[in-house]
mmCIF file of C-alpha atoms in Angstrom:
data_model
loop_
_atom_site.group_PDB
_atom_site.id
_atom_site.type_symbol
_atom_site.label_atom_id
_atom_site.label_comp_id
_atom_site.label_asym_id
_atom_site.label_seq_id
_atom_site.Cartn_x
_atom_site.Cartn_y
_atom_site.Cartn_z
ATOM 1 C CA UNK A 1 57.960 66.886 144.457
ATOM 2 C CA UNK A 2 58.844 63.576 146.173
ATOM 3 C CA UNK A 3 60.264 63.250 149.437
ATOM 4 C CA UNK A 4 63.234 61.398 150.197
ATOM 5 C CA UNK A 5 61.311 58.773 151.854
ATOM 6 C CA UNK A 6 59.481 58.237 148.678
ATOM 7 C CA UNK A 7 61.894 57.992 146.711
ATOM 8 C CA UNK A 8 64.073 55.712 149.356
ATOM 9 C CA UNK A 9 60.932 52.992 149.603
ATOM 10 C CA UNK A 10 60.698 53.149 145.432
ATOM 11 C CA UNK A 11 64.173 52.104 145.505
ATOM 12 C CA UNK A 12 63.618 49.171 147.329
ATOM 13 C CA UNK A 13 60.599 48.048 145.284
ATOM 14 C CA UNK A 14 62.233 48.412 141.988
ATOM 15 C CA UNK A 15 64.843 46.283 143.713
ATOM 16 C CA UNK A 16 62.192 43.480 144.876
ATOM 17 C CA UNK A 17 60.880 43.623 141.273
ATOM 18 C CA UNK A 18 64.364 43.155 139.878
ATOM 19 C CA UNK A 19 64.968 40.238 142.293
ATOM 20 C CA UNK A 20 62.187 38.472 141.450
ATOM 21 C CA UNK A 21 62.343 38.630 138.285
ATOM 22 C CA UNK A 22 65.893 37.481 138.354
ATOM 23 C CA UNK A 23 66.994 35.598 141.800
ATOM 24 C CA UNK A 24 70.550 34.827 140.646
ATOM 25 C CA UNK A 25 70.875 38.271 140.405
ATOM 26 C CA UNK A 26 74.045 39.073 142.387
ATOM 27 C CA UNK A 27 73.735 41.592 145.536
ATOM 28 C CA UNK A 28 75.761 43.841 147.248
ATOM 29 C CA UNK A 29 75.045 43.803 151.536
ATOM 30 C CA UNK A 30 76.600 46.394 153.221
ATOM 31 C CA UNK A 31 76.748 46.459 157.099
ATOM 32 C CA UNK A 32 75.141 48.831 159.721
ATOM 33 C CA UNK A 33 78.146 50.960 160.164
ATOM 34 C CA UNK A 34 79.409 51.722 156.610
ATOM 35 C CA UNK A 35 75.356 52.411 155.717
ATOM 36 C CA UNK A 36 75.811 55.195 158.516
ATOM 37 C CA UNK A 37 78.863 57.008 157.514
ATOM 38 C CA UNK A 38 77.831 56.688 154.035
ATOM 39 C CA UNK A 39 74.100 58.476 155.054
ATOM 40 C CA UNK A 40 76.605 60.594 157.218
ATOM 41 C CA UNK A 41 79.135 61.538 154.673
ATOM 42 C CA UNK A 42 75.970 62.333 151.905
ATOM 43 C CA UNK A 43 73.785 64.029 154.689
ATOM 44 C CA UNK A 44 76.618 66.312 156.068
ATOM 45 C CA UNK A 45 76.799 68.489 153.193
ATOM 46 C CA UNK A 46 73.302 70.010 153.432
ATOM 47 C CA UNK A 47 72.006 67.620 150.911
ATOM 48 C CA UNK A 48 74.878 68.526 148.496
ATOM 49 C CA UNK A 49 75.360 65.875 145.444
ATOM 50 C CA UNK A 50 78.518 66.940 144.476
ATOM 51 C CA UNK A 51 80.118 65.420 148.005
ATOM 52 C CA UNK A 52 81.815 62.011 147.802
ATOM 53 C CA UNK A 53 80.435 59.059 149.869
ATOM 54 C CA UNK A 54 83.325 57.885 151.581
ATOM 55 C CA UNK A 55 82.375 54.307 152.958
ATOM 56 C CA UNK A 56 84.474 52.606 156.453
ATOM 57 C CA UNK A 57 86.045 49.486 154.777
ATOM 58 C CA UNK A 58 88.497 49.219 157.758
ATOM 59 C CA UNK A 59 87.067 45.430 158.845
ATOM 60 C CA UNK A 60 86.779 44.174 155.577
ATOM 61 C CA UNK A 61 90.100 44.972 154.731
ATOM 62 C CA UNK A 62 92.243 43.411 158.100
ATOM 63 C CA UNK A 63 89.276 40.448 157.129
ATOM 64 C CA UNK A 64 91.646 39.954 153.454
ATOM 65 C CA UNK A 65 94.842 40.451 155.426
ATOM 66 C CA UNK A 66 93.981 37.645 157.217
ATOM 67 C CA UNK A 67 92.629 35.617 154.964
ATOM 68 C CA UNK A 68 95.115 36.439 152.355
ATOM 69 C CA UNK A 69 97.770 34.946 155.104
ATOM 70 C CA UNK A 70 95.812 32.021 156.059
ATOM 71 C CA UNK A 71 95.972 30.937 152.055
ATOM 72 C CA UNK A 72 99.715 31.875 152.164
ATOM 73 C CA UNK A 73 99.884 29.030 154.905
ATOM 74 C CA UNK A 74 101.794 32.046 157.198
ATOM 75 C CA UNK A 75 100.167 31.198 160.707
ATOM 76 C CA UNK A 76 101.356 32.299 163.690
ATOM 77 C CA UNK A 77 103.431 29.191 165.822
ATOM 78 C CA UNK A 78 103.985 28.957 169.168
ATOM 79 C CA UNK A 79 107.514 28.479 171.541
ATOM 80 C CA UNK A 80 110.225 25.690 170.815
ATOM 81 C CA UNK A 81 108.808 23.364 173.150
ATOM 82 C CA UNK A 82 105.303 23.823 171.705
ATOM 83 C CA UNK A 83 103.632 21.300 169.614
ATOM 84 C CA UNK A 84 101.808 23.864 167.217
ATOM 85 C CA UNK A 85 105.436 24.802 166.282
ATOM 86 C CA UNK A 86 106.012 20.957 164.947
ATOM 87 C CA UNK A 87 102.814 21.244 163.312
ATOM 88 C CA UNK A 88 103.341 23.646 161.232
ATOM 89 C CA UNK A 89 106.477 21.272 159.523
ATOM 90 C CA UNK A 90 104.067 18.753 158.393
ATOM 91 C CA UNK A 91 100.985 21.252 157.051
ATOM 92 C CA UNK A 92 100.805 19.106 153.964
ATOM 93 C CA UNK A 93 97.981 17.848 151.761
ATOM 94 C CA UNK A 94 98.321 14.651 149.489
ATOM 95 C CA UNK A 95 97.873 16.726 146.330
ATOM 96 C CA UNK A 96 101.172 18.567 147.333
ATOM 97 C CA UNK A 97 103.074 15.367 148.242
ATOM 98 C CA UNK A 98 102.039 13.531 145.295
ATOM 99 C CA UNK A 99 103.270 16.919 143.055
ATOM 100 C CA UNK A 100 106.706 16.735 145.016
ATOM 101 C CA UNK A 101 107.589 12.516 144.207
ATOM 102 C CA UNK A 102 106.357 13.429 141.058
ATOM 103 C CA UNK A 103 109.059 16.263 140.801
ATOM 104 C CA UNK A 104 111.521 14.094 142.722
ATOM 105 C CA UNK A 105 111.402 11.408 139.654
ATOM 106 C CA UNK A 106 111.075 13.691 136.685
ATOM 107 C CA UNK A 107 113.688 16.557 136.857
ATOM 108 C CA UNK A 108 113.416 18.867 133.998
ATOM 109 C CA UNK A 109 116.336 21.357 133.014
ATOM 110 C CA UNK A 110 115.487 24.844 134.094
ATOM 111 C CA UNK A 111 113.457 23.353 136.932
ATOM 112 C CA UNK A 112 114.264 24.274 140.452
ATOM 113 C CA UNK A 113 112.416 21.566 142.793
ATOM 114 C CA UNK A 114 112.732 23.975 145.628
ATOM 115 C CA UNK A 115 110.988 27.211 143.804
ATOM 116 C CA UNK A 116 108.537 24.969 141.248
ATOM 117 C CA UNK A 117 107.677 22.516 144.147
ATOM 118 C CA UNK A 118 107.881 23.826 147.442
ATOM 119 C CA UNK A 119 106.691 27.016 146.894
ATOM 120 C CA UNK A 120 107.833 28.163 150.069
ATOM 121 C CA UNK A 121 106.185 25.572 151.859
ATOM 122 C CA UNK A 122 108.550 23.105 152.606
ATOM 123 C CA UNK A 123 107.240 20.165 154.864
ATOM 124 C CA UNK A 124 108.955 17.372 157.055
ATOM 125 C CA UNK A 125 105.870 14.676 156.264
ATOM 126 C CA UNK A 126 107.437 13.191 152.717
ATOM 127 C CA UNK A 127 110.448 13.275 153.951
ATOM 128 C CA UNK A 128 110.303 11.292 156.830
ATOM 129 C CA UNK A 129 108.124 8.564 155.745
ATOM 130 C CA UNK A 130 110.042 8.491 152.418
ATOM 131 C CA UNK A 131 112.850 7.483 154.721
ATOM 132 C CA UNK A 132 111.139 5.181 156.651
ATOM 133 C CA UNK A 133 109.654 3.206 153.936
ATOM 134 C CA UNK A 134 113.317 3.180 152.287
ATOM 135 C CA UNK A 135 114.703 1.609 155.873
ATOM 136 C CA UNK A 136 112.112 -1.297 155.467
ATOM 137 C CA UNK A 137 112.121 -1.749 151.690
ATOM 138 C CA UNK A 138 116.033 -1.938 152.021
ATOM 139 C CA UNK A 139 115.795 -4.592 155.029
ATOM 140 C CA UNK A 140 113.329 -6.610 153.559
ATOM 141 C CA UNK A 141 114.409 -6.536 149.943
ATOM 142 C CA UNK A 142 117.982 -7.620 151.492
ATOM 143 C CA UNK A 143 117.032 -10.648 153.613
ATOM 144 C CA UNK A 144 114.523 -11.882 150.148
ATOM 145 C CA UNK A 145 117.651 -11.506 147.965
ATOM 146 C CA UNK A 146 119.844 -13.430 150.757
ATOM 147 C CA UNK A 147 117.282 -15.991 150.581
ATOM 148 C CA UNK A 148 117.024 -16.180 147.173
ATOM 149 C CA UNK A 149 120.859 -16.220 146.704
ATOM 150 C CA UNK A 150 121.284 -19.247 148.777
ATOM 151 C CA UNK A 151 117.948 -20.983 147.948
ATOM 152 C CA UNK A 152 120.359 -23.793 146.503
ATOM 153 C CA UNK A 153 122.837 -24.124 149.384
ATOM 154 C CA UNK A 154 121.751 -27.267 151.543
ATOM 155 C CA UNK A 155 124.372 -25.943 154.307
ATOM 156 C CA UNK A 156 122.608 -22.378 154.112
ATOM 157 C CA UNK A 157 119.655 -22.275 156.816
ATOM 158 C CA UNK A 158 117.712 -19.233 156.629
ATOM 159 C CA UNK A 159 117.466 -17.034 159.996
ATOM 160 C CA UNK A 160 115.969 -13.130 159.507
ATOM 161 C CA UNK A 161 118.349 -10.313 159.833
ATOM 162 C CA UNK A 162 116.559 -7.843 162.196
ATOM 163 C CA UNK A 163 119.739 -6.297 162.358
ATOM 164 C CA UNK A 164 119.240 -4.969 159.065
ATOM 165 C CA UNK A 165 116.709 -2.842 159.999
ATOM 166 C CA UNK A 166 118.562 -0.876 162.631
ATOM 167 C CA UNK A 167 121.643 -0.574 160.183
ATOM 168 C CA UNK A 168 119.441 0.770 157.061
ATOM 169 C CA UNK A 169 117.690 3.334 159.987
ATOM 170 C CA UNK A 170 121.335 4.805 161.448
ATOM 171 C CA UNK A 171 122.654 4.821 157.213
ATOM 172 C CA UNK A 172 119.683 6.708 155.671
ATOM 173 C CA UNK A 173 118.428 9.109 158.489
ATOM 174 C CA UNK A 174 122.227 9.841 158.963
ATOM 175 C CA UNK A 175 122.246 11.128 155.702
ATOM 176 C CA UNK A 176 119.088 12.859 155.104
ATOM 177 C CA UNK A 177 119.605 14.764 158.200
ATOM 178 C CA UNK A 178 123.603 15.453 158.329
ATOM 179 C CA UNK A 179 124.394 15.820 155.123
ATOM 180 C CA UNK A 180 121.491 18.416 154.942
ATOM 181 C CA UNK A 181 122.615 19.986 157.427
ATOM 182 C CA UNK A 182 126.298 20.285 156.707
ATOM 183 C CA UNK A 183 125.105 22.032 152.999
ATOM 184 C CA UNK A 184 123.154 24.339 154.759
ATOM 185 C CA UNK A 185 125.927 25.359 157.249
ATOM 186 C CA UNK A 186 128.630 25.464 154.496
ATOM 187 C CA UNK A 187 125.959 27.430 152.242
ATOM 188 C CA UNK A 188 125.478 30.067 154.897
ATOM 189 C CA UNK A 189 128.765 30.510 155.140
ATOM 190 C CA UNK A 190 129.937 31.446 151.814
ATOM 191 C CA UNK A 191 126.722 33.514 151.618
ATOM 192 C CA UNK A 192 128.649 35.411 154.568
ATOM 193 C CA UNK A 193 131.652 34.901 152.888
ATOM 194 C CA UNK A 194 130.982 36.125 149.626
ATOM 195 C CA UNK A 195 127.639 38.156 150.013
ATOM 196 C CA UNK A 196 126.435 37.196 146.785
ATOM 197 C CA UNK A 197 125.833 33.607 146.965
ATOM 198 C CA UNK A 198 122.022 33.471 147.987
ATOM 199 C CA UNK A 199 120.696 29.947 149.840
ATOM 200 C CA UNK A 200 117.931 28.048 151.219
ATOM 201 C CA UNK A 201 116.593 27.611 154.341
ATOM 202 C CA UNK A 202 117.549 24.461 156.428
ATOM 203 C CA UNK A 203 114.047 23.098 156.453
ATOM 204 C CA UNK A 204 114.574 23.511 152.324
ATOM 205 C CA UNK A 205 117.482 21.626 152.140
ATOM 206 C CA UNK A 206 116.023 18.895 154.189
ATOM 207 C CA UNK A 207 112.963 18.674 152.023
ATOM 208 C CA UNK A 208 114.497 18.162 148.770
ATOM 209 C CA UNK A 209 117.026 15.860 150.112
ATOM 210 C CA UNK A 210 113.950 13.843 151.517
ATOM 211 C CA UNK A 211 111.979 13.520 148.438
ATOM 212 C CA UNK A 212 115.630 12.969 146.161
ATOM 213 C CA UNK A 213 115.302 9.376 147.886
ATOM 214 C CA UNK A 214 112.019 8.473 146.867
ATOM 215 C CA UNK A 215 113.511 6.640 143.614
ATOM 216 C CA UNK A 216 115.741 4.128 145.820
ATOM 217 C CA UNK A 217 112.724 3.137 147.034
ATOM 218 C CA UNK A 218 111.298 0.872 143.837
ATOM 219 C CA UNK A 219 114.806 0.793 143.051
ATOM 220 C CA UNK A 220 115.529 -1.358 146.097
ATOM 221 C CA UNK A 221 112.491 -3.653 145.521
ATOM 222 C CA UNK A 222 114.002 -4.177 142.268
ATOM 223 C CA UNK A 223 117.374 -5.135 143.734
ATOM 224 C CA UNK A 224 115.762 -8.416 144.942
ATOM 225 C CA UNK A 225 116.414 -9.891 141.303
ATOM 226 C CA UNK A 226 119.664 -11.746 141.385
ATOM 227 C CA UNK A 227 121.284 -10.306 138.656
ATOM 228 C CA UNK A 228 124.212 -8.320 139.272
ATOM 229 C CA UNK A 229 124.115 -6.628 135.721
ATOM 230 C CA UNK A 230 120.667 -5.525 136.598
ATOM 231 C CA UNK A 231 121.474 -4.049 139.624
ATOM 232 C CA UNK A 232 124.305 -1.889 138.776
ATOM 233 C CA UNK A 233 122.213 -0.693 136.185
ATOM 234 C CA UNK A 234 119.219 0.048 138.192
ATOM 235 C CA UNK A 235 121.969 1.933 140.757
ATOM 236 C CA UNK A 236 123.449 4.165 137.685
ATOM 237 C CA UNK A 237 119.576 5.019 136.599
ATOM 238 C CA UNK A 238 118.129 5.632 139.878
ATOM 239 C CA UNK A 239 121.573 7.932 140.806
ATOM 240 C CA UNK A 240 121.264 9.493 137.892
ATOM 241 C CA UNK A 241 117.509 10.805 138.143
ATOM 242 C CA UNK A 242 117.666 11.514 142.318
ATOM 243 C CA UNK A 243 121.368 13.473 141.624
ATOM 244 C CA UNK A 244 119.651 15.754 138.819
ATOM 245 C CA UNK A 245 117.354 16.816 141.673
ATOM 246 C CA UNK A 246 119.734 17.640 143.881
ATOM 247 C CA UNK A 247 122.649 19.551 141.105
ATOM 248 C CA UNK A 248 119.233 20.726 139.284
ATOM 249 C CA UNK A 249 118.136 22.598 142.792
ATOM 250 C CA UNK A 250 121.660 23.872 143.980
ATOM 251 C CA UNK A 251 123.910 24.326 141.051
ATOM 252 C CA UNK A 252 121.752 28.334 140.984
ATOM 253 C CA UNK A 253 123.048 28.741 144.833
ATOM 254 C CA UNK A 254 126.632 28.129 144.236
ATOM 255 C CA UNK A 255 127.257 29.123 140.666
ATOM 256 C CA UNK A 256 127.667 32.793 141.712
ATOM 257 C CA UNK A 257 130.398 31.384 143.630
ATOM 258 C CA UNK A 258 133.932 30.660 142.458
ATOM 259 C CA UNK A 259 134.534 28.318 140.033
ATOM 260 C CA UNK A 260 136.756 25.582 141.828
ATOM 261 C CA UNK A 261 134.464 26.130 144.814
ATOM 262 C CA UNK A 262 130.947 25.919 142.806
ATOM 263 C CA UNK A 263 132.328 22.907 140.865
ATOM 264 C CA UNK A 264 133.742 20.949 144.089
ATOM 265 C CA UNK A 265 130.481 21.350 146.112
ATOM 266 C CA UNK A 266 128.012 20.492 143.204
ATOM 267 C CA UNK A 267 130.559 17.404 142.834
ATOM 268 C CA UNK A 268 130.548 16.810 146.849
ATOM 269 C CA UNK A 269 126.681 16.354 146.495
ATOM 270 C CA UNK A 270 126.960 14.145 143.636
ATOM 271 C CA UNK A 271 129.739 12.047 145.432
ATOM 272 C CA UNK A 272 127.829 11.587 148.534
ATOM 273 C CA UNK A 273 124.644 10.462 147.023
ATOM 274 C CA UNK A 274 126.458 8.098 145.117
ATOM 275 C CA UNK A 275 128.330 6.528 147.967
ATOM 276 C CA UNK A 276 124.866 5.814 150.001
ATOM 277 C CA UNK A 277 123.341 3.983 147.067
ATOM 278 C CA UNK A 278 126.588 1.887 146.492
ATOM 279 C CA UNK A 279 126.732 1.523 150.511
ATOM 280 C CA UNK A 280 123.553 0.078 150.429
ATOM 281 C CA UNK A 281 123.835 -1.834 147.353
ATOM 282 C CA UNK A 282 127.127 -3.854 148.553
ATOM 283 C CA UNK A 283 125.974 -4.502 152.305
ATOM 284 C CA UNK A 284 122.260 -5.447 151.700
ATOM 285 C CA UNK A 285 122.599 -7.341 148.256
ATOM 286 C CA UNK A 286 125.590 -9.006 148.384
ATOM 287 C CA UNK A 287 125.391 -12.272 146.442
ATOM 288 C CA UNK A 288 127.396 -14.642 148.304
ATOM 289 C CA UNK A 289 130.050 -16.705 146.305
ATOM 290 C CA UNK A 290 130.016 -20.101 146.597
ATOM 291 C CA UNK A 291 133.593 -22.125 146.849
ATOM 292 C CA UNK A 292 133.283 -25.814 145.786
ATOM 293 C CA UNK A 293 134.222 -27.694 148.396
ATOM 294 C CA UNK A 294 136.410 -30.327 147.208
ATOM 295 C CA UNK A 295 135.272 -34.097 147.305
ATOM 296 C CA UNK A 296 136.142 -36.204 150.239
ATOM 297 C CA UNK A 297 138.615 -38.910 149.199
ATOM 298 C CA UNK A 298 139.324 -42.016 150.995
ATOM 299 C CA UNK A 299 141.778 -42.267 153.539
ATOM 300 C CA UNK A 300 145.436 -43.791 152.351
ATOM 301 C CA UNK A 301 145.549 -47.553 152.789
ATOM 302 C CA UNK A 302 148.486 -48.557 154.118
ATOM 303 C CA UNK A 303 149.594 -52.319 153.923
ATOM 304 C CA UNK A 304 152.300 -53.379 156.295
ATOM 305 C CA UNK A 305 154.074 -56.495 155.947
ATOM 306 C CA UNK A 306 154.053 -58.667 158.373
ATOM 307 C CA UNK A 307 156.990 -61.702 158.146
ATOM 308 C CA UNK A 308 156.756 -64.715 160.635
ATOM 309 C CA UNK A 309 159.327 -66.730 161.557
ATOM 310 C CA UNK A 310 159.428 -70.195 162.148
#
């Protein structure tokens, strides 16, 4: 009869032989500890085989806890004043902001941009350089179609509007930020109110109004064309498509609600955005209208008489 050594070391050469006869062959490693209170658990019973081999998973378990909340982007931030809790606002990839503009331009019925899109993982990077590149394509796109407007004015002489850039900053980070924030407060209150009306978080309601303005932003380098028709149009498409975002993504919040007060704050939102695209539309691409200025005439003649007398 073999001893258990034998038998042990015959184990390991079949397992040499089966490795290299195969080395893909997958392998299972197990660590110093759970090999003892598995030799422990099998040995305590006086060599027993009907015993179970109980093995200490402990570490490799809190090992998938952790990992498992890495992957769920759940990390651990520091104080107020800290700047790992700041950092954790812009934890963003570009596959994730390219899947959100995409979702900002192409709102499907049925499709919540918060719960399809954000995934619990809203971010503060789109938004804020959506809004900064709509400041300077506003600005710019303004002075060109100024320019372009008066190209055949010979009393028109062309001086750059920096101005325009600190008026299109206060107008569109004014609204992605109060406006925001006003929902969110007036959301959390019904939801007090109510206790049925569910919400979103205030770094959710920021998000989505961020990316909602990414369609002004080709929108206003199309403005530069000086034709009014085409502008109004481009207003009512680009509305139309960032506005479905918005009603698409809170219409679910407020529908539990009452019906005058669901209807009046889906139409609020709707109202609101509308106003900053007109805003911008009648301060920055005005086309000015020329008055003829009538032709100078010649001053009266007048003829006196003069009579001499002799």
């Amino acid at each position: 009869m073999a001893s258990p050594n034998d038998l042990q070391f015959q184990e390991f050469e079949e397992a040499a032989e089966l490795l290299s006869a195969d080395p893909g062959a997958s392998t299972l490693s197990m660590s110093v500890s759970n090999t003892t209170t598995a030799a422990a658990a099998a040995g305590g019973g006086g060599g027993g085989g009907g015993e179970d081999v109980k093995l200490d998973l402990s570490e490799d378990e809190e090992g998938q806890e952790e990992s498992s909340e890495l992957l769920g982007g759940q990390k651990a931030t520091g104080g107020f004043w800290t700047f790992e809790y700041y950092q954790s606002f812009f934890n963003v990839d570009t596959v994730q902001v390219l899947d959100r503009v995409k979702g900002s331009v192409m709102p499907l019925p049925g499709r919540n941009f918060i719960k399809h899109h954000l995934r619990s993982n809203p971010d503060l990077y789109g938004p804020f350089w959506i809004c900064v590149t709509l400041v300077f394509s506003v600005a710019i796109s303004g002075n060109l179609s100024t320019f372009l407007s008066e190209m055949g004015n010979p009393s028109y002489h062309y001086r750059p509007q920096f101005h325009r850039v600190t008026i299109a900053a206060v107008v569109i980070f004014t609204y992605a930020w109060l406006v925001p924030i006003g929902l969110w407060g007036f959301l959390t209150w019904r939801q007090g109110a109510e206790r049925q009306i569910g919400g979103y978080s205030f770094l959710e309601t920021v998000c989505v109004y961020g990316y909602s303005l990414f369609i002004y932003i080709p929108t206003s380098v199309l403005w530069i064309i000086p034709f009014e028709w085409l502008r109004w149009t481009l207003i009512l498409i680009a509305m139309v498509i960032s506005g479905s975002v918005l009603v698409l993504t809170f219409w679910p919040v407020v529908r539990d609600d009452t019906k005058v007060m669901a209807v009046a704050t889906v139409a609020s939102i709707v109202v609101l955005h509308t106003l900053l695209a007109v805003v911008c539309k009648l301060y920055f691409f005005q086309t000015a209208v020329h008055v003829p200025t009538p032709a100078p005439t010649a001053p009266p003649i007048q003829m006196t008489l003069a009579t001499q007398s002799h």
